[in-house]
Coordinates of C-alpha atoms in Angstrom, one line a residue:
X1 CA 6.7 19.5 -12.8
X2 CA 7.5 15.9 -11.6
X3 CA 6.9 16.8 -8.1
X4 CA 4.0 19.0 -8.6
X5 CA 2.5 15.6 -10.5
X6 CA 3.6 13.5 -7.9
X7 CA 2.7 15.4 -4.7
X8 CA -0.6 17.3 -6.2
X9 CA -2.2 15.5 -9.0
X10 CA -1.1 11.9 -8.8
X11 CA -2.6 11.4 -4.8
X12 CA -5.9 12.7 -6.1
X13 CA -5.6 10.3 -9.3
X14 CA -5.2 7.4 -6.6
X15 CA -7.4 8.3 -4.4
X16 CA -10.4 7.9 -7.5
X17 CA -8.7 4.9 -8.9
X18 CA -8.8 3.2 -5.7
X19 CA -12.3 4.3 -4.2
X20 CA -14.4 1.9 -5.5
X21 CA -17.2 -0.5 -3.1
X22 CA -15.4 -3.5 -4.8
X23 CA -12.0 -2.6 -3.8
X24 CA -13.5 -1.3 -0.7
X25 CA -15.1 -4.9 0.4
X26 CA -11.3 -6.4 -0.6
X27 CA -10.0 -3.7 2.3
X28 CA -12.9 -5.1 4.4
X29 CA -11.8 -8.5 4.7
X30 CA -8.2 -8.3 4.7
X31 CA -8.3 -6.1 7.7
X32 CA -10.9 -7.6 9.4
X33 CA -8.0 -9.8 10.8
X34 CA -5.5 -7.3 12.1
X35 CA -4.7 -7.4 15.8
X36 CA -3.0 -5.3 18.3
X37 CA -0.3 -3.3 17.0
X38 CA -0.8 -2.0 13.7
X39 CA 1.7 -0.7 11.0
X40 CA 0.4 0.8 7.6
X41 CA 2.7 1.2 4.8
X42 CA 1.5 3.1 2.1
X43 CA -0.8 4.6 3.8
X44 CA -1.5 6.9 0.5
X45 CA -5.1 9.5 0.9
X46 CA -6.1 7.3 4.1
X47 CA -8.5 4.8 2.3
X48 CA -8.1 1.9 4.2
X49 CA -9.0 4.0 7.3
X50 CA -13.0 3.6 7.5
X51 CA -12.7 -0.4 6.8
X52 CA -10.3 -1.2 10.1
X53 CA -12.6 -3.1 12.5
X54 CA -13.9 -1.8 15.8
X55 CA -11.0 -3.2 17.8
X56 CA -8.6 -1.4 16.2
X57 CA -7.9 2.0 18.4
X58 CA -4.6 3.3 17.1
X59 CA -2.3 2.9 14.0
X60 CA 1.3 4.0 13.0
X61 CA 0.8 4.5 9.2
X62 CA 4.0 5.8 6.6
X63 CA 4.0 7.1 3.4
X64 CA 6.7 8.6 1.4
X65 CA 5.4 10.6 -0.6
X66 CA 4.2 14.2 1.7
X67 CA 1.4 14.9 -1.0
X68 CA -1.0 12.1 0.0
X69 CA -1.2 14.3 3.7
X70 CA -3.7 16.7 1.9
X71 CA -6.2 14.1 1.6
X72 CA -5.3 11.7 4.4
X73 CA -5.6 14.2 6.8
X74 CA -9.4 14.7 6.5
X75 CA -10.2 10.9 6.4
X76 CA -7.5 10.8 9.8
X77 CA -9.7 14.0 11.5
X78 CA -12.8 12.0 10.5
X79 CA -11.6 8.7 11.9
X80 CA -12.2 7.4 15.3
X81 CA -9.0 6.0 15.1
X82 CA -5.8 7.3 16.7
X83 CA -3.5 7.6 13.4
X84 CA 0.4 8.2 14.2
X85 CA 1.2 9.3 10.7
X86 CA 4.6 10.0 9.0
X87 CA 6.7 10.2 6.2
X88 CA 8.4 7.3 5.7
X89 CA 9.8 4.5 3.1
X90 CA 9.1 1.0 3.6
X91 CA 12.7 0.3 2.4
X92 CA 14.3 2.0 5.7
X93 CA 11.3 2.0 8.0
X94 CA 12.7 4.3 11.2
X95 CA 10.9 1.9 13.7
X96 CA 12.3 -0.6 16.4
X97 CA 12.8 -4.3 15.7
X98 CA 9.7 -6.0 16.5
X99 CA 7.7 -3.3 17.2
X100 CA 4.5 -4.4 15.6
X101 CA 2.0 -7.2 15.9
X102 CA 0.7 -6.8 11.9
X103 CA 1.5 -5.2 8.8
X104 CA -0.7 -3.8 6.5
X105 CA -0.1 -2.9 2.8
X106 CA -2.5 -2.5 0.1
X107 CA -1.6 -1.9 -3.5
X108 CA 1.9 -0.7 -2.1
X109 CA 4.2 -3.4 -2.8
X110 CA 3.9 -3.1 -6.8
X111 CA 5.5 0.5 -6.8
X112 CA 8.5 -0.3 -3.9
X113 CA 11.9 0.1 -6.2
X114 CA 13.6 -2.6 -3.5
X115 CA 10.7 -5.0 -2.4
X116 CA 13.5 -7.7 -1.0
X117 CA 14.2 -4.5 1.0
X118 CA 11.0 -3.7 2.0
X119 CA 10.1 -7.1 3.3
X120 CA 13.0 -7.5 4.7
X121 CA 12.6 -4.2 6.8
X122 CA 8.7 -5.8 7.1
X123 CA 9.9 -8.5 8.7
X124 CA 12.5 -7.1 11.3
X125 CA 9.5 -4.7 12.3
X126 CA 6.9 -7.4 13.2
X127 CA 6.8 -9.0 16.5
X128 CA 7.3 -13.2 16.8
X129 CA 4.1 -14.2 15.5
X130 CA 3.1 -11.0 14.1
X131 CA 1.5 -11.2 10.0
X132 CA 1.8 -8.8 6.8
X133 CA -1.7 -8.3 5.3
X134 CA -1.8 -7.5 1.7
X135 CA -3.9 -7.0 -0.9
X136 CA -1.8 -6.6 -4.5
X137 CA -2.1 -6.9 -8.3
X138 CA 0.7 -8.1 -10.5
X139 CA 1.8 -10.1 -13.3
X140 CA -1.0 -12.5 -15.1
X141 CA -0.4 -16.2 -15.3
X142 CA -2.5 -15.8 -19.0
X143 CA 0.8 -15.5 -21.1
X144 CA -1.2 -13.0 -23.2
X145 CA -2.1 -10.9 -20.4
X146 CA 1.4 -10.6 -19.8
X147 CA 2.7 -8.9 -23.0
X148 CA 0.2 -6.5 -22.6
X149 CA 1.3 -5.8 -19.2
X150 CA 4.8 -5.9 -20.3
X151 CA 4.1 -3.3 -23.0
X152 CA 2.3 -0.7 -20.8
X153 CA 4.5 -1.2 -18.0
X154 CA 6.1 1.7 -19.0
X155 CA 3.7 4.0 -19.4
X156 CA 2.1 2.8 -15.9
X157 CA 5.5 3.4 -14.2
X158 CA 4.9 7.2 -15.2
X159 CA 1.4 7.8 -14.5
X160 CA 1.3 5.4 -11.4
X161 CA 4.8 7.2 -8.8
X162 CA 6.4 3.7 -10.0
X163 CA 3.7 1.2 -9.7
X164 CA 4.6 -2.2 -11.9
X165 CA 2.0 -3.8 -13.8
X166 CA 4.2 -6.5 -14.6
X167 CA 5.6 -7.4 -11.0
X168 CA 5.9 -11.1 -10.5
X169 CA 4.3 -11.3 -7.0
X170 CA 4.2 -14.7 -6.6
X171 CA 8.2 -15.3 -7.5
X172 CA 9.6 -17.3 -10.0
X173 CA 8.5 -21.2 -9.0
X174 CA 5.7 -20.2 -6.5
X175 CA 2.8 -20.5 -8.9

């Protein structure tokens, strides 16, 4: 049942949690900067697809979970983008060392079980010079905010293939 949830239900829940023209503008500005080559990880249902600007010819995007395909493949068909998609977690990414020139993630970050990992492997894959882009949510600075967050964290976990409410983004000391 887990991986029916996860591979069936939970891309489509995604896909119409994240759909919206507001988030959609966010998307629009963020990779309105990308150059040259482009890595995506997280690439979930493909959303972030239609907002890449014109320049942008060809992508390498990774996923790991093999149900957001379903839904990513007709925004890819769509696209006039060349998409090199796979299967693939940003904690062991299966790419050369400085291989790309940016790094896109959008509401990824919060659900990686290793993010030192992650941006570590981030990191070894971009070029001298070469930028992650992200968009993210995580934990309030409003001290009440943060209980709440705290308290559903659980139940978000669940619902959202291990996406933190409560993730300190900004680090302890960085605020």
């Amino acid at each position: 049942m887990k991986a029916f949830y996860r591979q069936v239900l939970f891309p489509r829940l995604l896909d119409w949690a994240l759909a919206s023209k507001r988030l959609e503008s966010y998307r629009r500005q963020l990779l309105a900067q990308v150059r040259g080559a482009v890595l995506e990880i997280g690439f979930g249902t493909g959303l972030n697809l239609a907002c890449y600007p014109e320049h942008i010819q060809k992508i390498t995007v990774a996923d790991p979970n093999p149900g957001m395909g379903s839904l990513a493949r007709r925004r890819i068909a769509a696209s006039s983008i060349a998409v090199d998609w796979l299967v693939a977690d940003a904690q062991e990414l299966p790419f050369s060392n400085q291989s790309f020139d940016s790094v896109v993630s959008t509401w990824t970050l919060c659900s990686i079980p290793d993010l030192a990992k992650a941006l570590g492997e981030i990191r070894r894959v971009l070029r001298v010079g070469g930028k992650l882009f992200f968009l993210e949510h995580g934990l309030s600075p409003d001290p009440q905010v943060q209980s709440w967050q705290r308290r559903l964290n659980p139940i978000q976990r669940a619902i959202g293939d291990g996406c933190n409410l409560d993730r300190d983004m900004a680090g302890p000391g960085n605020r």
